[in-house]
Amino acid sequence: MKHAPRIGLVSLGCPKALVDSERILTRLRAEGYEISPSYDGADAVIVNTCGFLDSARAESLEAIGEALAANGRVIVTGCMGGNERDIRGVHPGVLAVTGPHQYEAVVQAVHQAVPPIPNPFVDLVPPEGIKLTPRHYAYLKISEGCDHRCSFCIIPSLRGDLVSRPAGEILAEAERLAEAGVKELLVVSQDTGAYGLDLRHAESPWRDRMVRARLGDLAAGLGELGMWVRLHYVYPYPHVDEVIPLMAEGKLLPYLDIPFQHASPKVLKAMRRPADHERVLERIRRWRADCPDLTIRSTFIVGFPGETEADFEFLLDWLEEAQLDRVGAFKYEAVDGAAANALPGAVDEEEKCFRLERLMETQRAISETRMRRHVGQVIEAIVDEVDEDGAIARSKGDAPEIDGQVFIDDGEDLSPGDIVRVAIDEAEDYDLWGALAR
Ligand code: SF4
């Protein structure tokens, strides 16, 4: 049996840096790494640097040099890691440089340098981590926080501005999930379209190449892993157009979850969201021309402060034009701390309920028409549940929990996670019925 990989660590600087070192080691120990007390017994060495004073920086550079001379495989992290160029200028041979508090990135650099050896008998945590979803699908979080300031939302004040994960780290996690049997990845964040803007699209290593932190590049990498990949919470930036060809080629699911929230320019302005309804319609047309199977899901808020009957009717007309496949709608509710609370023109509760009903009724008819096109088609579906009456599955256009289902009458011998071809013979507003295609 191969010995467990051994990591050495040199911790410099203040007690905060020491806590970071402890966290890194705790995580590595939980993954089965051993800690080496000497350079020569280690498969790689982490140097946790301090960059507070010039003298501390000099000491950090010296420690990196010593580790390189004694061991040769060195990963640098900590306060000085924020300035990669300075470190690489003196020590170009270091394996990776990560900044302060970037535990995930350090651990990923260790995985790259010295891959963990999974041992199902003793590992406390499986390689893919602990999942709360069924085994065949998993959420993949690509960033945290948001740079927008929508007036109804307090997420930026709770979670801060956008912080994206390096692309290599996300792809490595996705690979572990694929190896653990996950068949469908649900890519989530507060704002998936903005992925990588905060990193200025910096590259990071994955497999034998560098991948940019950019939605199109990340999506292309995810598309190589053989899983269904579904994008959620995509703000409609122009560069989102880059993922449509990947959908048309079958690398990503032809599914976009875009929270438009409204269509009236006046209401969108009050919401502090982009307000170019015509251009959005034009882009939807183009997306569908390039990828005819595309399913578009969205959410809308009715009864936002200042929304008049004319604004609401504008939204209904827009929905008729856009012909979205899936729509969720909510009545506006004030959230403690949201800027929208100060806006004039509160809409009466009864009126909000009435508008919600009208919107859902308008959309029900649109969804029904969109769904009816599947009757007579053979589609692929992923099985979620099986019982004696058959299988409950989802099409490529159905995300778990929020969209419709595909009922397979003769699917009682299938298993969750199976991807099968289904001949559709019946459609309702949200769900489809059919039998296995022979
Ligand atoms: S609604 Fe979404 S895009 Fe707007 S601020 Fe909140 S998290 Fe950001």
GROMACS .gro file of C-alpha atoms and ligand atoms in nm:
model
  446
    1MET     CA    1   0.000   0.000   0.000
    2LYS     CA    2   0.131   0.346  -0.087
    3HIS     CA    3   0.203   0.567   0.216
    4ALA     CA    4  -0.034   0.856   0.287
    5PRO     CA    5   0.093   1.178   0.125
    6ARG     CA    6   0.292   1.396   0.365
    7ILE     CA    7   0.283   1.774   0.378
    8GLY     CA    8   0.522   2.002   0.563
    9LEU     CA    9   0.419   2.349   0.677
   10VAL     CA   10   0.618   2.657   0.775
   11SER     CA   11   0.395   2.912   0.949
   12LEU     CA   12   0.520   3.270   0.974
   13GLY     CA   13   0.353   3.585   1.105
   14CYS     CA   14   0.076   3.670   1.347
   15PRO     CA   15  -0.180   3.457   1.537
   16LYS     CA   16  -0.434   3.508   1.250
   17ALA     CA   17  -0.187   3.344   1.014
   18LEU     CA   18  -0.136   3.065   1.267
   19VAL     CA   19  -0.513   3.002   1.274
   20ASP     CA   20  -0.508   2.987   0.893
   21SER     CA   21  -0.226   2.730   0.912
   22GLU     CA   22  -0.427   2.524   1.162
   23ARG     CA   23  -0.731   2.530   0.934
   24ILE     CA   24  -0.528   2.422   0.634
   25LEU     CA   25  -0.372   2.136   0.829
   26THR     CA   26  -0.707   2.031   0.980
   27ARG     CA   27  -0.858   2.008   0.634
   28LEU     CA   28  -0.559   1.815   0.496
   29ARG     CA   29  -0.559   1.573   0.792
   30ALA     CA   30  -0.933   1.510   0.741
   31GLU     CA   31  -0.853   1.422   0.381
   32GLY     CA   32  -0.595   1.164   0.489
   33TYR     CA   33  -0.270   1.367   0.450
   34GLU     CA   34   0.000   1.325   0.712
   35ILE     CA   35   0.191   1.618   0.852
   36SER     CA   36   0.567   1.600   0.811
   37PRO     CA   37   0.786   1.765   1.079
   38SER     CA   38   1.083   1.788   0.838
   39TYR     CA   39   1.148   1.905   0.484
   40ASP     CA   40   1.297   1.579   0.366
   41GLY     CA   41   1.004   1.363   0.482
   42ALA     CA   42   0.748   1.583   0.302
   43ASP     CA   43   0.603   1.531  -0.047
   44ALA     CA   44   0.544   1.909  -0.062
   45VAL     CA   45   0.582   2.205   0.173
   46ILE     CA   46   0.340   2.491   0.234
   47VAL     CA   47   0.493   2.822   0.341
   48ASN     CA   48   0.236   3.049   0.508
   49THR     CA   49   0.394   3.391   0.466
   50CYS     CA   50   0.367   3.725   0.642
   51GLY     CA   51   0.384   4.048   0.446
   52PHE     CA   52   0.317   4.305   0.716
   53LEU     CA   53   0.661   4.471   0.738
   54ASP     CA   54   0.960   4.473   0.506
   55SER     CA   55   1.149   4.258   0.757
   56ALA     CA   56   0.862   4.005   0.761
   57ARG     CA   57   0.857   3.996   0.381
   58ALA     CA   58   1.232   3.931   0.373
   59GLU     CA   59   1.190   3.654   0.628
   60SER     CA   60   0.909   3.501   0.419
   61LEU     CA   61   1.118   3.505   0.100
   62GLU     CA   62   1.405   3.348   0.291
   63ALA     CA   63   1.177   3.072   0.425
   64ILE     CA   64   1.049   2.999   0.074
   65GLY     CA   65   1.409   2.977  -0.053
   66GLU     CA   66   1.504   2.741   0.231
   67ALA     CA   67   1.203   2.514   0.161
   68LEU     CA   68   1.282   2.511  -0.211
   69ALA     CA   69   1.645   2.419  -0.145
   70ALA     CA   70   1.557   2.145   0.104
   71ASN     CA   71   1.247   1.999  -0.061
   72GLY     CA   72   1.188   2.158  -0.403
   73ARG     CA   73   0.805   2.135  -0.404
   74VAL     CA   74   0.672   2.450  -0.240
   75ILE     CA   75   0.326   2.607  -0.222
   76VAL     CA   76   0.311   2.965  -0.095
   77THR     CA   77   0.011   3.112   0.082
   78GLY     CA   78  -0.072   3.388   0.332
   79CYS     CA   79  -0.043   3.765   0.333
   80MET     CA   80   0.248   3.782   0.091
   81GLY     CA   81   0.064   3.550  -0.147
   82GLY     CA   82  -0.149   3.847  -0.250
   83ASN     CA   83   0.151   3.967  -0.444
   84GLU     CA   84   0.237   3.671  -0.664
   85ARG     CA   85   0.469   3.866  -0.892
   86ASP     CA   86   0.705   3.960  -0.603
   87ILE     CA   87   0.732   3.599  -0.496
   88ARG     CA   88   0.777   3.453  -0.843
   89GLY     CA   89   1.030   3.726  -0.921
   90VAL     CA   90   1.261   3.587  -0.652
   91HIS     CA   91   1.151   3.221  -0.653
   92PRO     CA   92   1.010   3.128  -0.997
   93GLY     CA   93   1.012   2.756  -0.906
   94VAL     CA   94   0.726   2.763  -0.652
   95LEU     CA   95   0.434   2.536  -0.748
   96ALA     CA   96   0.150   2.773  -0.657
   97VAL     CA   97   0.086   3.104  -0.485
   98THR     CA   98  -0.242   3.176  -0.304
   99GLY     CA   99  -0.347   3.475  -0.096
  100PRO     CA  100  -0.459   3.508   0.267
  101HIS     CA  101  -0.766   3.308   0.384
  102GLN     CA  102  -0.781   3.116   0.057
  103TYR     CA  103  -0.807   2.775   0.223
  104GLU     CA  104  -0.983   2.616  -0.074
  105ALA     CA  105  -0.714   2.737  -0.313
  106VAL     CA  106  -0.426   2.613  -0.094
  107VAL     CA  107  -0.590   2.275  -0.050
  108GLN     CA  108  -0.650   2.255  -0.423
  109ALA     CA  109  -0.283   2.338  -0.490
  110VAL     CA  110  -0.187   2.055  -0.252
  111HIS     CA  111  -0.425   1.818  -0.439
  112GLN     CA  112  -0.253   1.913  -0.764
  113ALA     CA  113   0.098   1.873  -0.626
  114VAL     CA  114   0.034   1.558  -0.420
  115PRO     CA  115  -0.304   1.401  -0.498
  116PRO     CA  116  -0.481   1.249  -0.198
  117ILE     CA  117  -0.512   0.870  -0.190
  118PRO     CA  118  -0.878   0.793  -0.117
  119ASN     CA  119  -0.925   0.515   0.135
  120PRO     CA  120  -1.294   0.433   0.180
  121PHE     CA  121  -1.217   0.236   0.501
  122VAL     CA  122  -1.073   0.524   0.698
  123ASP     CA  123  -1.170   0.849   0.521
  124LEU     CA  124  -1.418   1.050   0.726
  125VAL     CA  125  -1.538   1.245   0.427
  126PRO     CA  126  -1.590   1.096   0.078
  127PRO     CA  127  -1.384   1.261  -0.201
  128GLU     CA  128  -1.688   1.451  -0.331
  129GLY     CA  129  -1.767   1.596   0.016
  130ILE     CA  130  -2.093   1.551   0.207
  131LYS     CA  131  -2.397   1.607  -0.014
  132LEU     CA  132  -2.752   1.683   0.093
  133THR     CA  133  -2.893   1.622  -0.255
  134PRO     CA  134  -2.977   1.278  -0.403
  135ARG     CA  135  -2.668   1.098  -0.529
  136HIS     CA  136  -2.732   1.168  -0.898
  137TYR     CA  137  -2.736   1.548  -0.891
  138ALA     CA  138  -2.536   1.813  -0.706
  139TYR     CA  139  -2.516   2.189  -0.676
  140LEU     CA  140  -2.188   2.349  -0.770
  141LYS     CA  141  -2.132   2.695  -0.625
  142ILE     CA  142  -1.900   2.903  -0.840
  143SER     CA  143  -1.900   3.235  -0.654
  144GLU     CA  144  -2.034   3.414  -0.350
  145GLY     CA  145  -2.178   3.764  -0.313
  146CYS     CA  146  -2.299   4.009  -0.576
  147ASP     CA  147  -2.191   4.343  -0.724
  148HIS     CA  148  -2.547   4.452  -0.809
  149ARG     CA  149  -2.760   4.653  -0.575
  150CYS     CA  150  -3.118   4.561  -0.668
  151SER     CA  151  -3.341   4.775  -0.451
  152PHE     CA  152  -3.552   4.484  -0.321
  153CYS     CA  153  -3.256   4.267  -0.218
  154ILE     CA  154  -3.027   4.266   0.085
  155ILE     CA  155  -2.798   3.983  -0.025
  156PRO     CA  156  -2.502   4.214  -0.104
  157SER     CA  157  -2.521   4.360   0.246
  158LEU     CA  158  -2.530   4.010   0.395
  159ARG     CA  159  -2.276   3.837   0.175
  160GLY     CA  160  -2.070   4.120   0.028
  161ASP     CA  161  -1.947   4.183  -0.324
  162LEU     CA  162  -1.878   3.913  -0.581
  163VAL     CA  163  -1.599   3.669  -0.492
  164SER     CA  164  -1.545   3.403  -0.759
  165ARG     CA  165  -1.369   3.072  -0.706
  166PRO     CA  166  -1.074   2.998  -0.939
  167ALA     CA  167  -1.190   2.799  -1.243
  168GLY     CA  168  -0.942   2.515  -1.179
  169GLU     CA  169  -1.077   2.467  -0.827
  170ILE     CA  170  -1.439   2.451  -0.950
  171LEU     CA  171  -1.350   2.208  -1.229
  172ALA     CA  172  -1.159   1.984  -0.986
  173GLU     CA  173  -1.465   1.976  -0.758
  174ALA     CA  174  -1.689   1.895  -1.056
  175GLU     CA  175  -1.454   1.610  -1.150
  176ARG     CA  176  -1.474   1.464  -0.799
  177LEU     CA  177  -1.853   1.481  -0.819
  178ALA     CA  178  -1.852   1.304  -1.156
  179GLU     CA  179  -1.625   1.031  -1.012
  180ALA     CA  180  -1.869   0.990  -0.721
  181GLY     CA  181  -2.154   0.912  -0.963
  182VAL     CA  182  -2.317   1.255  -1.000
  183LYS     CA  183  -2.497   1.277  -1.336
  184GLU     CA  184  -2.624   1.635  -1.327
  185LEU     CA  185  -2.454   1.951  -1.205
  186LEU     CA  186  -2.656   2.257  -1.111
  187VAL     CA  187  -2.429   2.559  -1.134
  188VAL     CA  188  -2.535   2.821  -0.879
  189SER     CA  189  -2.424   3.156  -0.737
  190GLN     CA  190  -2.592   3.490  -0.674
  191ASP     CA  191  -2.497   3.603  -1.023
  192THR     CA  192  -2.360   3.329  -1.249
  193GLY     CA  193  -2.320   3.560  -1.550
  194ALA     CA  194  -2.072   3.775  -1.354
  195TYR     CA  195  -1.846   3.480  -1.278
  196GLY     CA  196  -1.478   3.577  -1.279
  197LEU     CA  197  -1.519   3.955  -1.318
  198ASP     CA  198  -1.365   4.011  -0.973
  199LEU     CA  199  -1.070   3.787  -1.067
  200ARG     CA  200  -1.026   3.976  -1.394
  201HIS     CA  201  -1.072   3.635  -1.556
  202ALA     CA  202  -0.740   3.511  -1.411
  203GLU     CA  203  -0.624   3.169  -1.526
  204SER     CA  204  -0.579   2.873  -1.293
  205PRO     CA  205  -0.450   2.522  -1.359
  206TRP     CA  206  -0.678   2.229  -1.438
  207ARG     CA  207  -0.559   1.900  -1.577
  208ASP     CA  208  -0.275   1.988  -1.813
  209ARG     CA  209  -0.389   2.337  -1.906
  210MET     CA  210  -0.480   2.679  -1.774
  211VAL     CA  211  -0.849   2.783  -1.761
  212ARG     CA  212  -0.971   3.143  -1.744
  213ALA     CA  213  -1.220   3.246  -1.477
  214ARG     CA  214  -1.482   3.332  -1.736
  215LEU     CA  215  -1.827   3.181  -1.772
  216GLY     CA  216  -1.774   3.052  -2.128
  217ASP     CA  217  -1.437   2.889  -2.043
  218LEU     CA  218  -1.565   2.740  -1.719
  219ALA     CA  219  -1.877   2.608  -1.892
  220ALA     CA  220  -1.665   2.454  -2.169
  221GLY     CA  221  -1.455   2.272  -1.906
  222LEU     CA  222  -1.765   2.148  -1.722
  223GLY     CA  223  -1.904   2.033  -2.055
  224GLU     CA  224  -1.607   1.793  -2.094
  225LEU     CA  225  -1.700   1.590  -1.787
  226GLY     CA  226  -1.987   1.391  -1.936
  227MET     CA  227  -2.252   1.517  -1.691
  228TRP     CA  228  -2.562   1.721  -1.755
  229VAL     CA  229  -2.465   2.081  -1.668
  230ARG     CA  230  -2.739   2.331  -1.590
  231LEU     CA  231  -2.684   2.704  -1.539
  232HIS     CA  232  -2.888   2.894  -1.281
  233TYR     CA  233  -2.915   3.265  -1.192
  234VAL     CA  234  -2.765   3.404  -1.509
  235TYR     CA  235  -2.793   3.782  -1.527
  236PRO     CA  236  -2.831   3.863  -1.900
  237TYR     CA  237  -2.489   4.016  -1.971
  238PRO     CA  238  -2.381   4.023  -2.338
  239HIS     CA  239  -2.109   3.759  -2.283
  240VAL     CA  240  -2.379   3.509  -2.178
  241ASP     CA  241  -2.424   3.468  -2.555
  242GLU     CA  242  -2.098   3.266  -2.545
  243VAL     CA  243  -2.264   2.973  -2.369
  244ILE     CA  244  -2.542   2.930  -2.627
  245PRO     CA  245  -2.318   2.751  -2.883
  246LEU     CA  246  -2.209   2.509  -2.606
  247MET     CA  247  -2.577   2.436  -2.548
  248ALA     CA  248  -2.639   2.388  -2.920
  249GLU     CA  249  -2.344   2.141  -2.932
  250GLY     CA  250  -2.484   1.941  -2.639
  251LYS     CA  251  -2.197   2.031  -2.399
  252LEU     CA  252  -2.433   2.216  -2.162
  253LEU     CA  253  -2.803   2.159  -2.106
  254PRO     CA  254  -3.005   2.394  -2.327
  255TYR     CA  255  -3.144   2.566  -2.020
  256LEU     CA  256  -3.106   2.919  -1.890
  257ASP     CA  257  -3.245   3.037  -1.560
  258ILE     CA  258  -3.251   3.417  -1.588
  259PRO     CA  259  -3.433   3.616  -1.319
  260PHE     CA  260  -3.575   3.901  -1.531
  261GLN     CA  261  -3.801   4.023  -1.243
  262HIS     CA  262  -4.003   4.262  -1.464
  263ALA     CA  263  -4.024   4.409  -1.813
  264SER     CA  264  -4.152   4.764  -1.764
  265PRO     CA  265  -3.854   5.002  -1.798
  266LYS     CA  266  -3.993   5.220  -1.520
  267VAL     CA  267  -4.027   4.934  -1.272
  268LEU     CA  268  -3.690   4.786  -1.369
  269LYS     CA  269  -3.530   5.124  -1.308
  270ALA     CA  270  -3.689   5.142  -0.963
  271MET     CA  271  -3.562   4.790  -0.901
  272ARG     CA  272  -3.215   4.907  -1.017
  273ARG     CA  273  -3.198   4.636  -1.280
  274PRO     CA  274  -3.102   4.672  -1.649
  275ALA     CA  275  -3.403   4.803  -1.837
  276ASP     CA  276  -3.365   4.724  -2.204
  277HIS     CA  277  -3.671   4.507  -2.266
  278GLU     CA  278  -3.647   4.530  -2.648
  279ARG     CA  279  -3.286   4.419  -2.657
  280VAL     CA  280  -3.362   4.131  -2.420
  281LEU     CA  281  -3.641   4.014  -2.652
  282GLU     CA  282  -3.405   4.036  -2.946
  283ARG     CA  283  -3.145   3.828  -2.766
  284ILE     CA  284  -3.400   3.565  -2.667
  285ARG     CA  285  -3.495   3.538  -3.036
  286ARG     CA  286  -3.130   3.499  -3.132
  287TRP     CA  287  -3.063   3.240  -2.862
  288ARG     CA  288  -3.358   3.035  -2.981
  289ALA     CA  289  -3.250   3.063  -3.344
  290ASP     CA  290  -2.903   2.932  -3.247
  291CYS     CA  291  -3.032   2.670  -3.003
  292PRO     CA  292  -3.393   2.576  -3.083
  293ASP     CA  293  -3.423   2.338  -2.784
  294LEU     CA  294  -3.343   2.614  -2.535
  295THR     CA  295  -3.567   2.625  -2.226
  296ILE     CA  296  -3.577   2.965  -2.056
  297ARG     CA  297  -3.689   2.988  -1.695
  298SER     CA  298  -3.739   3.316  -1.516
  299THR     CA  299  -3.888   3.477  -1.208
  300PHE     CA  300  -4.092   3.795  -1.178
  301ILE     CA  301  -4.208   4.021  -0.898
  302VAL     CA  302  -4.559   4.169  -0.914
  303GLY     CA  303  -4.685   4.462  -0.709
  304PHE     CA  304  -4.343   4.631  -0.677
  305PRO     CA  305  -4.383   4.984  -0.528
  306GLY     CA  306  -4.493   5.220  -0.805
  307GLU     CA  307  -4.608   4.940  -1.043
  308THR     CA  308  -4.920   5.074  -1.215
  309GLU     CA  309  -5.180   4.877  -1.406
  310ALA     CA  310  -5.009   4.999  -1.727
  311ASP     CA  311  -4.670   4.868  -1.607
  312PHE     CA  312  -4.827   4.536  -1.520
  313GLU     CA  313  -4.998   4.506  -1.859
  314PHE     CA  314  -4.665   4.590  -2.021
  315LEU     CA  315  -4.520   4.289  -1.838
  316LEU     CA  316  -4.804   4.062  -1.956
  317ASP     CA  317  -4.752   4.176  -2.318
  318TRP     CA  318  -4.380   4.119  -2.284
  319LEU     CA  319  -4.441   3.765  -2.157
  320GLU     CA  320  -4.660   3.698  -2.461
  321GLU     CA  321  -4.375   3.817  -2.682
  322ALA     CA  322  -4.099   3.636  -2.497
  323GLN     CA  323  -4.281   3.301  -2.475
  324LEU     CA  324  -4.070   3.187  -2.181
  325ASP     CA  325  -4.096   2.819  -2.098
  326ARG     CA  326  -4.100   2.832  -1.718
  327VAL     CA  327  -4.199   3.122  -1.495
  328GLY     CA  328  -4.213   3.166  -1.120
  329ALA     CA  329  -4.379   3.480  -0.983
  330PHE     CA  330  -4.394   3.637  -0.639
  331LYS     CA  331  -4.585   3.920  -0.480
  332TYR     CA  332  -4.351   4.198  -0.372
  333GLU     CA  333  -4.277   4.185  -0.001
  334ALA     CA  334  -4.074   4.442   0.190
  335VAL     CA  335  -3.749   4.298   0.329
  336ASP     CA  336  -3.595   4.463   0.634
  337GLY     CA  337  -3.309   4.684   0.520
  338ALA     CA  338  -3.399   4.690   0.147
  339ALA     CA  339  -3.384   5.026  -0.033
  340ALA     CA  340  -3.719   4.957  -0.203
  341ASN     CA  341  -3.897   4.998   0.130
  342ALA     CA  342  -3.857   5.375   0.096
  343LEU     CA  343  -4.017   5.388  -0.250
  344PRO     CA  344  -4.358   5.552  -0.288
  345GLY     CA  345  -4.661   5.389  -0.451
  346ALA     CA  346  -4.710   5.073  -0.240
  347VAL     CA  347  -4.950   4.837  -0.417
  348ASP     CA  348  -5.249   4.719  -0.222
  349GLU     CA  349  -5.228   4.353  -0.104
  350GLU     CA  350  -5.549   4.251  -0.280
  351GLU     CA  351  -5.428   4.406  -0.604
  352LYS     CA  352  -5.096   4.219  -0.573
  353CYS     CA  353  -5.285   3.887  -0.540
  354PHE     CA  354  -5.500   3.973  -0.841
  355ARG     CA  355  -5.194   4.059  -1.054
  356LEU     CA  356  -5.018   3.742  -0.945
  357GLU     CA  357  -5.317   3.533  -1.055
  358ARG     CA  358  -5.338   3.713  -1.389
  359LEU     CA  359  -4.967   3.669  -1.454
  360MET     CA  360  -4.976   3.298  -1.371
  361GLU     CA  361  -5.284   3.250  -1.589
  362THR     CA  362  -5.115   3.425  -1.883
  363GLN     CA  363  -4.803   3.217  -1.836
  364ARG     CA  364  -4.998   2.891  -1.789
  365ALA     CA  365  -5.134   2.924  -2.143
  366ILE     CA  366  -4.784   3.007  -2.278
  367SER     CA  367  -4.627   2.712  -2.094
  368GLU     CA  368  -4.897   2.479  -2.223
  369THR     CA  369  -4.827   2.580  -2.584
  370ARG     CA  370  -4.451   2.542  -2.530
  371MET     CA  371  -4.497   2.201  -2.367
  372ARG     CA  372  -4.731   2.071  -2.636
  373ARG     CA  373  -4.453   2.080  -2.892
  374HIS     CA  374  -4.296   1.779  -2.715
  375VAL     CA  375  -4.592   1.547  -2.789
  376GLY     CA  376  -4.473   1.296  -3.047
  377GLN     CA  377  -4.105   1.371  -2.973
  378VAL     CA  378  -3.851   1.136  -2.817
  379ILE     CA  379  -3.664   1.325  -2.544
  380GLU     CA  380  -3.392   1.240  -2.293
  381ALA     CA  381  -3.489   1.239  -1.925
  382ILE     CA  382  -3.304   1.177  -1.598
  383VAL     CA  383  -3.480   0.955  -1.343
  384ASP     CA  384  -3.536   1.098  -0.994
  385GLU     CA  385  -3.768   0.840  -0.833
  386VAL     CA  386  -3.905   0.497  -0.909
  387ASP     CA  387  -4.205   0.314  -0.767
  388GLU     CA  388  -4.442   0.038  -0.877
  389ASP     CA  389  -4.637   0.281  -1.099
  390GLY     CA  390  -4.332   0.379  -1.305
  391ALA     CA  391  -4.058   0.640  -1.287
  392ILE     CA  392  -4.061   1.014  -1.225
  393ALA     CA  393  -3.795   1.186  -1.430
  394ARG     CA  394  -3.702   1.530  -1.561
  395SER     CA  395  -3.628   1.647  -1.912
  396LYS     CA  396  -3.329   1.867  -2.000
  397GLY     CA  397  -3.566   2.161  -1.956
  398ASP     CA  398  -3.658   2.074  -1.595
  399ALA     CA  399  -3.443   2.164  -1.297
  400PRO     CA  400  -3.508   1.964  -0.978
  401GLU     CA  401  -3.756   2.108  -0.726
  402ILE     CA  402  -3.861   2.409  -0.937
  403ASP     CA  403  -3.969   2.285  -1.282
  404GLY     CA  404  -4.191   2.011  -1.423
  405GLN     CA  405  -4.156   1.634  -1.438
  406VAL     CA  406  -4.170   1.354  -1.693
  407PHE     CA  407  -4.382   1.055  -1.587
  408ILE     CA  408  -4.266   0.729  -1.746
  409ASP     CA  409  -4.545   0.470  -1.729
  410ASP     CA  410  -4.323   0.167  -1.787
  411GLY     CA  411  -4.022   0.294  -1.589
  412GLU     CA  412  -4.059   0.071  -1.281
  413ASP     CA  413  -3.730  -0.111  -1.353
  414LEU     CA  414  -3.525   0.207  -1.383
  415SER     CA  415  -3.303   0.353  -1.110
  416PRO     CA  416  -3.251   0.712  -0.993
  417GLY     CA  417  -2.982   0.873  -1.206
  418ASP     CA  418  -3.057   0.669  -1.519
  419ILE     CA  419  -3.075   0.884  -1.832
  420VAL     CA  420  -3.327   0.735  -2.072
  421ARG     CA  421  -3.509   0.818  -2.394
  422VAL     CA  422  -3.881   0.874  -2.353
  423ALA     CA  423  -4.150   0.888  -2.624
  424ILE     CA  424  -4.385   1.166  -2.514
  425ASP     CA  425  -4.758   1.110  -2.570
  426GLU     CA  426  -4.916   1.369  -2.342
  427ALA     CA  427  -4.834   1.718  -2.216
  428GLU     CA  428  -4.987   1.951  -1.960
  429ASP     CA  429  -4.887   2.301  -1.852
  430TYR     CA  430  -4.575   2.185  -1.668
  431ASP     CA  431  -4.547   1.804  -1.692
  432LEU     CA  432  -4.503   1.540  -1.961
  433TRP     CA  433  -4.612   1.175  -1.986
  434GLY     CA  434  -4.467   0.898  -2.198
  435ALA     CA  435  -4.312   0.554  -2.225
  436LEU     CA  436  -3.957   0.433  -2.276
  437ALA     CA  437  -3.856   0.468  -2.640
  438ARG     CA  438  -3.767   0.126  -2.781
  439SF4     S1  439  -3.135   4.028  -0.667
  439SF4    FE1  440  -2.964   3.905  -0.734
  439SF4     S2  441  -2.851   4.043  -0.874
  439SF4    FE2  442  -2.985   4.173  -0.749
  439SF4     S3  443  -2.860   4.237  -0.573
  439SF4    FE3  444  -2.976   4.054  -0.511
  439SF4     S4  445  -2.833   3.887  -0.548
  439SF4    FE4  446  -2.757   4.062  -0.667
   0.00000   0.00000   0.00000
